[in-house]
């Protein structure tokens, strides 16, 4: 009787926390501080390909932690601007236009899609 009662409470808490399998996945990361990175194993298919473009392009001048922090918080770490879908687009274009970014327009498009997908896993 007592066990059933506790079980019901556990279920109720799980429902409140949104834990049931609703298809919601969260963004998985590894490390802390400057070593914070995305867990690459969570991406497959086109997202995996885009992740590789992101990794190659966006970690040349600063650590991956910078964009990853923005993804997690939804706010950029330095200027505190929104890192939502339109914000992601603005920042990727800004980064692409920095001298010697080496990022092409095609790569920028892929990175925007990737970051918007990654951000959707947090929201
Ligand atoms: C050519 C060097 C360079 C590359 C390549 C680069 N960044 Fe940056 N990034 C910077 C610098 C420098 C800053 C510091 C703020 C500024 O100057 O805008 C920065 C800042 C940031 C910030 C914080 C912005 C803020 O205002 O808080 C984010 C987020 C970011 N970069 C994401 C990215 C992403 C995503 C990519 C890949 C598309 C990327 N960066 C590629 C140089 C670069």
PDB file of C-alpha atoms and ligand atoms in Angstrom:
ATOM      1  CA  UNK A   1       0.000   0.000   0.000  1.00  0.00           C
ATOM      2  CA  UNK A   2       2.730   2.399   1.055  1.00  0.00           C
ATOM      3  CA  UNK A   3       4.878   1.444  -1.917  1.00  0.00           C
ATOM      4  CA  UNK A   4       1.987   2.115  -4.338  1.00  0.00           C
ATOM      5  CA  UNK A   5       1.480   5.510  -2.715  1.00  0.00           C
ATOM      6  CA  UNK A   6       5.152   6.428  -3.092  1.00  0.00           C
ATOM      7  CA  UNK A   7       5.087   5.182  -6.653  1.00  0.00           C
ATOM      8  CA  UNK A   8       2.113   7.457  -7.452  1.00  0.00           C
ATOM      9  CA  UNK A   9       3.967  10.418  -5.973  1.00  0.00           C
ATOM     10  CA  UNK A  10       7.060   9.591  -8.041  1.00  0.00           C
ATOM     11  CA  UNK A  11       4.942   9.453 -11.205  1.00  0.00           C
ATOM     12  CA  UNK A  12       3.267  12.771 -10.315  1.00  0.00           C
ATOM     13  CA  UNK A  13       6.666  14.427  -9.804  1.00  0.00           C
ATOM     14  CA  UNK A  14       7.949  12.955 -13.066  1.00  0.00           C
ATOM     15  CA  UNK A  15       4.919  14.364 -14.915  1.00  0.00           C
ATOM     16  CA  UNK A  16       5.466  17.812 -13.353  1.00  0.00           C
ATOM     17  CA  UNK A  17       9.103  17.770 -14.407  1.00  0.00           C
ATOM     18  CA  UNK A  18       8.123  16.771 -17.923  1.00  0.00           C
ATOM     19  CA  UNK A  19      10.148  13.587 -17.730  1.00  0.00           C
ATOM     20  CA  UNK A  20       7.832  11.209 -19.618  1.00  0.00           C
ATOM     21  CA  UNK A  21       9.044  10.227 -23.069  1.00  0.00           C
ATOM     22  CA  UNK A  22       7.601  13.122 -25.058  1.00  0.00           C
ATOM     23  CA  UNK A  23      10.386  13.016 -27.629  1.00  0.00           C
ATOM     24  CA  UNK A  24      12.102  15.924 -25.893  1.00  0.00           C
ATOM     25  CA  UNK A  25      15.858  15.588 -25.905  1.00  0.00           C
ATOM     26  CA  UNK A  26      18.235  17.866 -24.145  1.00  0.00           C
ATOM     27  CA  UNK A  27      21.487  19.315 -25.402  1.00  0.00           C
ATOM     28  CA  UNK A  28      24.329  17.198 -24.066  1.00  0.00           C
ATOM     29  CA  UNK A  29      27.631  18.846 -23.178  1.00  0.00           C
ATOM     30  CA  UNK A  30      30.972  17.796 -21.717  1.00  0.00           C
ATOM     31  CA  UNK A  31      33.452  19.680 -19.531  1.00  0.00           C
ATOM     32  CA  UNK A  32      33.157  22.973 -17.715  1.00  0.00           C
ATOM     33  CA  UNK A  33      34.284  26.565 -18.057  1.00  0.00           C
ATOM     34  CA  UNK A  34      36.616  27.096 -20.991  1.00  0.00           C
ATOM     35  CA  UNK A  35      36.533  23.361 -21.699  1.00  0.00           C
ATOM     36  CA  UNK A  36      32.755  23.239 -22.168  1.00  0.00           C
ATOM     37  CA  UNK A  37      32.014  21.495 -25.487  1.00  0.00           C
ATOM     38  CA  UNK A  38      29.067  19.814 -27.192  1.00  0.00           C
ATOM     39  CA  UNK A  39      28.895  16.030 -26.921  1.00  0.00           C
ATOM     40  CA  UNK A  40      29.337  15.113 -30.602  1.00  0.00           C
ATOM     41  CA  UNK A  41      27.838  11.621 -30.141  1.00  0.00           C
ATOM     42  CA  UNK A  42      24.323  13.108 -29.805  1.00  0.00           C
ATOM     43  CA  UNK A  43      24.305  14.240 -33.446  1.00  0.00           C
ATOM     44  CA  UNK A  44      23.703  12.013 -36.429  1.00  0.00           C
ATOM     45  CA  UNK A  45      23.023  12.362 -40.150  1.00  0.00           C
ATOM     46  CA  UNK A  46      22.916  15.932 -41.458  1.00  0.00           C
ATOM     47  CA  UNK A  47      23.321  17.347 -37.941  1.00  0.00           C
ATOM     48  CA  UNK A  48      26.587  15.424 -37.567  1.00  0.00           C
ATOM     49  CA  UNK A  49      27.899  16.817 -40.871  1.00  0.00           C
ATOM     50  CA  UNK A  50      26.894  20.332 -39.795  1.00  0.00           C
ATOM     51  CA  UNK A  51      28.461  19.827 -36.369  1.00  0.00           C
ATOM     52  CA  UNK A  52      31.793  19.126 -38.094  1.00  0.00           C
ATOM     53  CA  UNK A  53      31.515  22.387 -40.081  1.00  0.00           C
ATOM     54  CA  UNK A  54      30.681  24.240 -36.859  1.00  0.00           C
ATOM     55  CA  UNK A  55      33.613  22.671 -34.995  1.00  0.00           C
ATOM     56  CA  UNK A  56      36.082  23.480 -37.750  1.00  0.00           C
ATOM     57  CA  UNK A  57      34.819  27.057 -38.303  1.00  0.00           C
ATOM     58  CA  UNK A  58      33.815  28.322 -34.886  1.00  0.00           C
ATOM     59  CA  UNK A  59      36.707  27.190 -32.682  1.00  0.00           C
ATOM     60  CA  UNK A  60      39.526  28.873 -34.601  1.00  0.00           C
ATOM     61  CA  UNK A  61      39.586  32.181 -32.702  1.00  0.00           C
ATOM     62  CA  UNK A  62      37.965  31.171 -29.411  1.00  0.00           C
ATOM     63  CA  UNK A  63      37.056  27.990 -27.593  1.00  0.00           C
ATOM     64  CA  UNK A  64      33.831  26.130 -28.352  1.00  0.00           C
ATOM     65  CA  UNK A  65      32.642  27.124 -24.860  1.00  0.00           C
ATOM     66  CA  UNK A  66      31.760  30.589 -26.189  1.00  0.00           C
ATOM     67  CA  UNK A  67      29.017  29.533 -28.610  1.00  0.00           C
ATOM     68  CA  UNK A  68      28.019  26.606 -26.351  1.00  0.00           C
ATOM     69  CA  UNK A  69      27.389  28.970 -23.435  1.00  0.00           C
ATOM     70  CA  UNK A  70      25.224  31.097 -25.710  1.00  0.00           C
ATOM     71  CA  UNK A  71      23.289  27.976 -26.768  1.00  0.00           C
ATOM     72  CA  UNK A  72      22.636  26.881 -23.198  1.00  0.00           C
ATOM     73  CA  UNK A  73      21.653  30.299 -21.837  1.00  0.00           C
ATOM     74  CA  UNK A  74      20.010  31.684 -24.965  1.00  0.00           C
ATOM     75  CA  UNK A  75      22.080  34.818 -24.390  1.00  0.00           C
ATOM     76  CA  UNK A  76      25.547  35.648 -25.758  1.00  0.00           C
ATOM     77  CA  UNK A  77      28.308  35.598 -23.095  1.00  0.00           C
ATOM     78  CA  UNK A  78      29.905  38.992 -23.810  1.00  0.00           C
ATOM     79  CA  UNK A  79      27.231  41.378 -25.040  1.00  0.00           C
ATOM     80  CA  UNK A  80      24.194  39.613 -23.534  1.00  0.00           C
ATOM     81  CA  UNK A  81      22.249  39.628 -26.813  1.00  0.00           C
ATOM     82  CA  UNK A  82      19.577  37.026 -27.555  1.00  0.00           C
ATOM     83  CA  UNK A  83      20.892  33.779 -29.051  1.00  0.00           C
ATOM     84  CA  UNK A  84      17.512  32.618 -30.366  1.00  0.00           C
ATOM     85  CA  UNK A  85      16.919  31.596 -34.021  1.00  0.00           C
ATOM     86  CA  UNK A  86      17.305  35.171 -35.445  1.00  0.00           C
ATOM     87  CA  UNK A  87      20.129  35.947 -32.977  1.00  0.00           C
ATOM     88  CA  UNK A  88      22.026  32.840 -34.085  1.00  0.00           C
ATOM     89  CA  UNK A  89      21.784  33.989 -37.707  1.00  0.00           C
ATOM     90  CA  UNK A  90      23.059  37.472 -36.847  1.00  0.00           C
ATOM     91  CA  UNK A  91      26.018  36.144 -34.845  1.00  0.00           C
ATOM     92  CA  UNK A  92      27.085  33.559 -37.403  1.00  0.00           C
ATOM     93  CA  UNK A  93      27.064  36.254 -40.114  1.00  0.00           C
ATOM     94  CA  UNK A  94      29.029  38.598 -37.806  1.00  0.00           C
ATOM     95  CA  UNK A  95      31.623  35.865 -37.165  1.00  0.00           C
ATOM     96  CA  UNK A  96      31.795  34.979 -40.876  1.00  0.00           C
ATOM     97  CA  UNK A  97      32.591  38.631 -41.690  1.00  0.00           C
ATOM     98  CA  UNK A  98      35.469  38.856 -39.228  1.00  0.00           C
ATOM     99  CA  UNK A  99      38.849  39.166 -40.946  1.00  0.00           C
ATOM    100  CA  UNK A 100      40.331  35.756 -41.830  1.00  0.00           C
ATOM    101  CA  UNK A 101      37.322  33.787 -40.550  1.00  0.00           C
ATOM    102  CA  UNK A 102      37.716  31.521 -43.583  1.00  0.00           C
ATOM    103  CA  UNK A 103      33.960  30.804 -43.299  1.00  0.00           C
ATOM    104  CA  UNK A 104      32.106  30.689 -46.623  1.00  0.00           C
ATOM    105  CA  UNK A 105      28.445  31.672 -47.072  1.00  0.00           C
ATOM    106  CA  UNK A 106      27.550  28.012 -47.654  1.00  0.00           C
ATOM    107  CA  UNK A 107      29.293  26.958 -44.445  1.00  0.00           C
ATOM    108  CA  UNK A 108      27.583  29.801 -42.551  1.00  0.00           C
ATOM    109  CA  UNK A 109      24.172  28.514 -43.729  1.00  0.00           C
ATOM    110  CA  UNK A 110      24.966  25.020 -42.453  1.00  0.00           C
ATOM    111  CA  UNK A 111      26.255  26.379 -39.128  1.00  0.00           C
ATOM    112  CA  UNK A 112      23.086  28.482 -38.677  1.00  0.00           C
ATOM    113  CA  UNK A 113      20.912  25.388 -39.218  1.00  0.00           C
ATOM    114  CA  UNK A 114      23.065  23.376 -36.834  1.00  0.00           C
ATOM    115  CA  UNK A 115      23.013  25.973 -34.049  1.00  0.00           C
ATOM    116  CA  UNK A 116      19.268  26.542 -34.416  1.00  0.00           C
ATOM    117  CA  UNK A 117      18.773  22.775 -34.100  1.00  0.00           C
ATOM    118  CA  UNK A 118      21.074  22.623 -31.044  1.00  0.00           C
ATOM    119  CA  UNK A 119      19.256  25.574 -29.465  1.00  0.00           C
ATOM    120  CA  UNK A 120      15.889  23.833 -30.040  1.00  0.00           C
ATOM    121  CA  UNK A 121      17.157  20.980 -27.863  1.00  0.00           C
ATOM    122  CA  UNK A 122      17.515  23.434 -24.967  1.00  0.00           C
ATOM    123  CA  UNK A 123      14.225  25.334 -25.403  1.00  0.00           C
TER     124      UNK A 123
HETATM  125  C1  LIG B   1      37.984  35.152 -37.062  1.00  0.00           C
HETATM  126  C2  LIG B   1      37.842  34.800 -35.655  1.00  0.00           C
HETATM  127  C3  LIG B   1      36.513  34.236 -35.206  1.00  0.00           C
HETATM  128  C4  LIG B   1      35.814  33.198 -35.745  1.00  0.00           C
HETATM  129  C5  LIG B   1      36.182  32.333 -36.955  1.00  0.00           C
HETATM  130  C6  LIG B   1      34.609  33.036 -34.931  1.00  0.00           C
HETATM  131  N1  LIG B   1      34.603  33.943 -33.917  1.00  0.00           N
HETATM  132 FE1  LIG B   1      33.173  34.146 -32.479  1.00  0.00          FE
HETATM  133  N2  LIG B   1      34.158  35.722 -31.713  1.00  0.00           N
HETATM  134  C7  LIG B   1      35.351  36.250 -32.191  1.00  0.00           C
HETATM  135  C8  LIG B   1      35.719  37.418 -31.395  1.00  0.00           C
HETATM  136  C9  LIG B   1      36.959  38.264 -31.625  1.00  0.00           C
HETATM  137  C10 LIG B   1      34.695  37.572 -30.440  1.00  0.00           C
HETATM  138  C11 LIG B   1      34.600  38.658 -29.348  1.00  0.00           C
HETATM  139  C12 LIG B   1      33.439  39.579 -29.582  1.00  0.00           C
HETATM  140  C13 LIG B   1      33.473  40.257 -30.908  1.00  0.00           C
HETATM  141  O1  LIG B   1      34.553  40.762 -31.314  1.00  0.00           O
HETATM  142  O2  LIG B   1      32.443  40.240 -31.606  1.00  0.00           O
HETATM  143  C14 LIG B   1      33.742  36.490 -30.655  1.00  0.00           C
HETATM  144  C15 LIG B   1      32.597  36.301 -29.893  1.00  0.00           C
HETATM  145  C16 LIG B   1      31.681  35.303 -30.082  1.00  0.00           C
HETATM  146  C17 LIG B   1      30.466  35.134 -29.306  1.00  0.00           C
HETATM  147  C18 LIG B   1      30.025  35.994 -28.134  1.00  0.00           C
HETATM  148  C19 LIG B   1      29.382  37.247 -28.681  1.00  0.00           C
HETATM  149  C20 LIG B   1      28.922  38.209 -27.639  1.00  0.00           C
HETATM  150  O3  LIG B   1      28.739  39.357 -28.027  1.00  0.00           O
HETATM  151  O4  LIG B   1      28.694  37.849 -26.487  1.00  0.00           O
HETATM  152  C21 LIG B   1      29.796  34.086 -29.838  1.00  0.00           C
HETATM  153  C22 LIG B   1      28.463  33.518 -29.389  1.00  0.00           C
HETATM  154  C23 LIG B   1      30.593  33.587 -30.939  1.00  0.00           C
HETATM  155  N3  LIG B   1      31.734  34.339 -31.068  1.00  0.00           N
HETATM  156  C24 LIG B   1      30.233  32.523 -31.744  1.00  0.00           C
HETATM  157  C25 LIG B   1      30.928  32.125 -32.863  1.00  0.00           C
HETATM  158  C26 LIG B   1      30.432  31.169 -33.817  1.00  0.00           C
HETATM  159  C27 LIG B   1      29.096  30.455 -33.725  1.00  0.00           C
HETATM  160  C28 LIG B   1      31.385  31.054 -34.798  1.00  0.00           C
HETATM  161  C29 LIG B   1      31.322  30.213 -36.064  1.00  0.00           C
HETATM  162  C30 LIG B   1      30.322  30.632 -37.021  1.00  0.00           C
HETATM  163  C31 LIG B   1      32.479  31.949 -34.448  1.00  0.00           C
HETATM  164  N4  LIG B   1      32.157  32.587 -33.287  1.00  0.00           N
HETATM  165  C32 LIG B   1      33.639  32.093 -35.197  1.00  0.00           C
HETATM  166  C33 LIG B   1      36.093  35.748 -33.217  1.00  0.00           C
HETATM  167  C34 LIG B   1      35.742  34.713 -34.050  1.00  0.00           C
END
